[in-house]
mmCIF file of C-alpha atoms in Angstrom:
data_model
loop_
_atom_site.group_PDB
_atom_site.id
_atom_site.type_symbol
_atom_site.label_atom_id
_atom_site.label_comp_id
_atom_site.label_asym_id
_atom_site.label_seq_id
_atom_site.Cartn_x
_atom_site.Cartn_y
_atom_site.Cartn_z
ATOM 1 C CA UNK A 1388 -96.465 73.059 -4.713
ATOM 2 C CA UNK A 1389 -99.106 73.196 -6.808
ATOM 3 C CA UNK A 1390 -100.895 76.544 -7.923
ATOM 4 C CA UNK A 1391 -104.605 76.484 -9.265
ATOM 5 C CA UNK A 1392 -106.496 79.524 -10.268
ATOM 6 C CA UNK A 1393 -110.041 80.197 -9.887
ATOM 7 C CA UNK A 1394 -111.529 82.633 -11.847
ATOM 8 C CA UNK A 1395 -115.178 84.226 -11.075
ATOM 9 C CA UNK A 1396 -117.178 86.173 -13.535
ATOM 10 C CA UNK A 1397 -120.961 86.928 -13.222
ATOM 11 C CA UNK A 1398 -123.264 85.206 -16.131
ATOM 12 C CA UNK A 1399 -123.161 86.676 -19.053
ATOM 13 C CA UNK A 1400 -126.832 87.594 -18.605
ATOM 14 C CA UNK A 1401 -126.456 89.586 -15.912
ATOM 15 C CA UNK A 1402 -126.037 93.478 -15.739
ATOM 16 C CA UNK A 1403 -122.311 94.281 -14.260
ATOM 17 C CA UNK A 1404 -122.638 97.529 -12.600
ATOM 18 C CA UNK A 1405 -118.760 97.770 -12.043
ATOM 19 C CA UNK A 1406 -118.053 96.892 -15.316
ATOM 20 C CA UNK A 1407 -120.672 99.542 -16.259
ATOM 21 C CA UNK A 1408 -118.625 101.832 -14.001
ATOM 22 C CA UNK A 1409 -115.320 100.853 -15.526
ATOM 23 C CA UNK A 1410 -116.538 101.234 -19.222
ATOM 24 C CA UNK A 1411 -117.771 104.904 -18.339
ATOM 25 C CA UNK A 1412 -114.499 105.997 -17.010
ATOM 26 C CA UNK A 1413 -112.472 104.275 -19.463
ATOM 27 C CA UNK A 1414 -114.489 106.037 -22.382
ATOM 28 C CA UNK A 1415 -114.151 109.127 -20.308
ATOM 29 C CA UNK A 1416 -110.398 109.095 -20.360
ATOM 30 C CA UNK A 1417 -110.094 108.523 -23.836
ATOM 31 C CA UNK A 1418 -110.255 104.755 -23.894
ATOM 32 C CA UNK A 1419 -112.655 104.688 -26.789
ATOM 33 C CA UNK A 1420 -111.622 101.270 -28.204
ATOM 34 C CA UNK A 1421 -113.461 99.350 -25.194
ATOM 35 C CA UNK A 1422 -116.316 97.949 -26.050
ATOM 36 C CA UNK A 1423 -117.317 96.017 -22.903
ATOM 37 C CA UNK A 1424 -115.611 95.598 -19.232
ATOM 38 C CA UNK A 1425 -116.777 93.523 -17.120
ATOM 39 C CA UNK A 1426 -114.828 92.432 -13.536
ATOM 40 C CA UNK A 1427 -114.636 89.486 -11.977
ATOM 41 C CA UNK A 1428 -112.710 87.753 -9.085
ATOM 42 C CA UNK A 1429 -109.921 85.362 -9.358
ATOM 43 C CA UNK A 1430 -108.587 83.111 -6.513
ATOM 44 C CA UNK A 1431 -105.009 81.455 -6.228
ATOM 45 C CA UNK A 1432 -104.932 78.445 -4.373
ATOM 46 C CA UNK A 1433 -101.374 76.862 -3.181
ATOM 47 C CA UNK A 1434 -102.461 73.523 -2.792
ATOM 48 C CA UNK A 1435 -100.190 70.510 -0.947
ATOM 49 C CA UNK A 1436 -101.898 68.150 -3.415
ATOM 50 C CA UNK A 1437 -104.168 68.954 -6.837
ATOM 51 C CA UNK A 1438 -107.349 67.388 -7.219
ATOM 52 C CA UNK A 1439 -109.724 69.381 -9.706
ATOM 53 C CA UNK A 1440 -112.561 67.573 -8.108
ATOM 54 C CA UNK A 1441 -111.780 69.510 -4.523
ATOM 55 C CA UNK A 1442 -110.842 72.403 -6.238
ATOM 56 C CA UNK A 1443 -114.867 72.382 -7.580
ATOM 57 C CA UNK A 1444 -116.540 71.506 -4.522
ATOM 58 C CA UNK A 1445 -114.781 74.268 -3.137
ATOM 59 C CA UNK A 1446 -116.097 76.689 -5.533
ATOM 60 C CA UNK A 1447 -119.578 75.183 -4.950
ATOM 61 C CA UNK A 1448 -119.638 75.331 -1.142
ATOM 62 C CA UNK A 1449 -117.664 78.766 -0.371
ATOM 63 C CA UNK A 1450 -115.726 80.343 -3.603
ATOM 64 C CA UNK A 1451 -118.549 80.929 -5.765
ATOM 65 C CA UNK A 1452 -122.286 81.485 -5.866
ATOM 66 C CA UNK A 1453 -123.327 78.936 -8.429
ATOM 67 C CA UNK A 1454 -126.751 80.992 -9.165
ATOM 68 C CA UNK A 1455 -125.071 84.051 -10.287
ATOM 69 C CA UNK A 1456 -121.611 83.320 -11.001
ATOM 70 C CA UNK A 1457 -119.573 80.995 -13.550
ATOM 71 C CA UNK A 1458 -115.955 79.991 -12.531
ATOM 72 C CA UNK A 1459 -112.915 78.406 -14.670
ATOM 73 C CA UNK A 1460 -110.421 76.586 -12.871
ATOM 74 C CA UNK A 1461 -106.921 76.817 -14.057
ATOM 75 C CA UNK A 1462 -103.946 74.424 -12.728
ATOM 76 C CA UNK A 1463 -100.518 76.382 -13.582
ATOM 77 C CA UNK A 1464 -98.047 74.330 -14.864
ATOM 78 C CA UNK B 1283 -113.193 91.235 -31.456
ATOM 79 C CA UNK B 1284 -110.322 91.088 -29.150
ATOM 80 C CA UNK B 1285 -110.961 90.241 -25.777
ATOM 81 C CA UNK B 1286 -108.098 90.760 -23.210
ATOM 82 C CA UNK B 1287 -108.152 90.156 -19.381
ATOM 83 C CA UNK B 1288 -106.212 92.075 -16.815
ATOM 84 C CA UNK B 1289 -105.032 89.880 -13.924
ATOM 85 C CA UNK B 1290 -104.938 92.278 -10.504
ATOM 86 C CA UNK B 1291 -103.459 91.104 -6.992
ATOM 87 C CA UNK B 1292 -102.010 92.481 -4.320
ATOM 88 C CA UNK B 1293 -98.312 92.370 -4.293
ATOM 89 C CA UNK B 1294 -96.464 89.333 -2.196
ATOM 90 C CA UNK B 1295 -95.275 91.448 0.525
ATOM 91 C CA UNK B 1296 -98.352 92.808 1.440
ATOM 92 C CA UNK B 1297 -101.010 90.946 3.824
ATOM 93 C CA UNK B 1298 -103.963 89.450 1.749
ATOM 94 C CA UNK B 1299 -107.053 89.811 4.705
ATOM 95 C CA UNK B 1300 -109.558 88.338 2.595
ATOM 96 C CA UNK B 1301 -107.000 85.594 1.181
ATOM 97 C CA UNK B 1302 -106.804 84.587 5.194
ATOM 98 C CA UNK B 1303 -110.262 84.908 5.425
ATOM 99 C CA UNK B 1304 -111.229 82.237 2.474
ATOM 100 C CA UNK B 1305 -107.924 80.189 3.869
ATOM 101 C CA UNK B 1306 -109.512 79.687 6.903
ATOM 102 C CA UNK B 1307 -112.824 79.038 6.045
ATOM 103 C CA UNK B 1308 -111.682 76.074 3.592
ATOM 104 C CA UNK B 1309 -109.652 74.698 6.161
ATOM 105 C CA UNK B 1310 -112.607 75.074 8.794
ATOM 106 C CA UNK B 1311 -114.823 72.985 5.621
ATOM 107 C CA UNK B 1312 -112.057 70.120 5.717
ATOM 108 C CA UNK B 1313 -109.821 71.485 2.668
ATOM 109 C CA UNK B 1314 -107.006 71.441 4.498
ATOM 110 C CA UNK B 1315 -104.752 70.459 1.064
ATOM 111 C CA UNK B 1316 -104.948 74.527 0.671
ATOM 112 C CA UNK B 1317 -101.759 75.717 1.808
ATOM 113 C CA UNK B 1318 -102.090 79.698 0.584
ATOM 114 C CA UNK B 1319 -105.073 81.417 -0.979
ATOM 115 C CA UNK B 1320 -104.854 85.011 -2.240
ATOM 116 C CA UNK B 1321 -107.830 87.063 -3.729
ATOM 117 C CA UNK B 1322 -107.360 89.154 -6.689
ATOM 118 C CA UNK B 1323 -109.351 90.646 -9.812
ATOM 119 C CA UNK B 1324 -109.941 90.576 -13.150
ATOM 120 C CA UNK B 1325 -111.175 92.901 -15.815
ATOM 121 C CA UNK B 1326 -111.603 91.776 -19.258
ATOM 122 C CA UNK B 1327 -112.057 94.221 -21.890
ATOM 123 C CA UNK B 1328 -113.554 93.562 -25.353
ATOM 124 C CA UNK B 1329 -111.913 96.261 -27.620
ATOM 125 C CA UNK B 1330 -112.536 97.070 -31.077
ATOM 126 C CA UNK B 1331 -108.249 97.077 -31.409
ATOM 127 C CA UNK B 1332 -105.858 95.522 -29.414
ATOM 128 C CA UNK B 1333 -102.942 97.563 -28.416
ATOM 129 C CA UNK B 1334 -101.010 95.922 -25.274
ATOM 130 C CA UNK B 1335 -99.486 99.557 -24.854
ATOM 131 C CA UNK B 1336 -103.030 100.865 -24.641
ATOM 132 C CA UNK B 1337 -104.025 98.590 -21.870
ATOM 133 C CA UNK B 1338 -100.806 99.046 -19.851
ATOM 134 C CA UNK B 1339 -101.779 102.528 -19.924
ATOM 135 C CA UNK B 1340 -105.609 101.744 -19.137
ATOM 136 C CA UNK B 1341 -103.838 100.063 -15.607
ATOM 137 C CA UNK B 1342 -101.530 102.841 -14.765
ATOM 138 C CA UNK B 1343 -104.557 105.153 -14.726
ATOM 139 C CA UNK B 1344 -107.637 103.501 -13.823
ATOM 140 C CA UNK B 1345 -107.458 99.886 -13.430
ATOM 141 C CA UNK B 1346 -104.895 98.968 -10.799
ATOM 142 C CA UNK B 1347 -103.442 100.806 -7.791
ATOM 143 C CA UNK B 1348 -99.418 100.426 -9.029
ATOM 144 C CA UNK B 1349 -98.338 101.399 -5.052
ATOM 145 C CA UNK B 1350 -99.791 98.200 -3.596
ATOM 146 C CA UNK B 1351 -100.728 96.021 -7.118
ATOM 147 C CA UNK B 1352 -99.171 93.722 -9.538
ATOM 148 C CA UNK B 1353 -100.890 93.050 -13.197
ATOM 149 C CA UNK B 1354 -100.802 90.984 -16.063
ATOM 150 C CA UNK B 1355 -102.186 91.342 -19.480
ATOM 151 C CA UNK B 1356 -103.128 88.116 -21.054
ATOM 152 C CA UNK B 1357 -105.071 88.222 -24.583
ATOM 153 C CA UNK B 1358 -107.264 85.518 -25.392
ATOM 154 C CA UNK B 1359 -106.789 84.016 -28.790
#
């Protein structure tokens, strides 16, 4: 069965405040090597048949919010 | 600079609620090719130094729950 994941990050222009969060506490434990953290959301779909074409309408009509999120699709092999 | 991402989902065994959640709602929009869908998250780091035994270390005490979450550390070429 087929196994696609969808990853979901904010743009790149907007502020992260959990990343923000992250990046505080990782500093804060010693973690002084991270430069940025930002968090995203990633979805695994088992799907009966792969289409990459579902898989993005998907994303547009429930996964994602197009306006302040990017997503990459990934098929496993 | 390197840029890793941590991959975080619940383990197998344990009931994914929102997973069921976006399940149902994409078989309620007609994508009923979706068999399984389980809802994870992802932190990507941009570090000054990669160190793989740094980051394991960075999920053991901040970034994932080990009790009820599985992880993977990929770094992006």
């Amino acid at each position: 069965m087929p196994i696609v994941r969808v990853r979901v990050m904010l743009k790149p222009s907007l502020l992260d405040s959990a990343g923000r969060t992250v990046l505080g506490s990782l500093h804060k434990l010693g973690f002084s090597e991270v430069d940025q953290a930002r968090i995203g959301k990633v979805v695994e779909l088992h799907l009966t048949e792969y289409d990459e074409d579902r898989v993005r309408e998907m994303c547009a009509k429930l996964l994602t919010n197009p306006v302040i999120e990017d997503f990459e699709i990934e098929a496993l092999p």
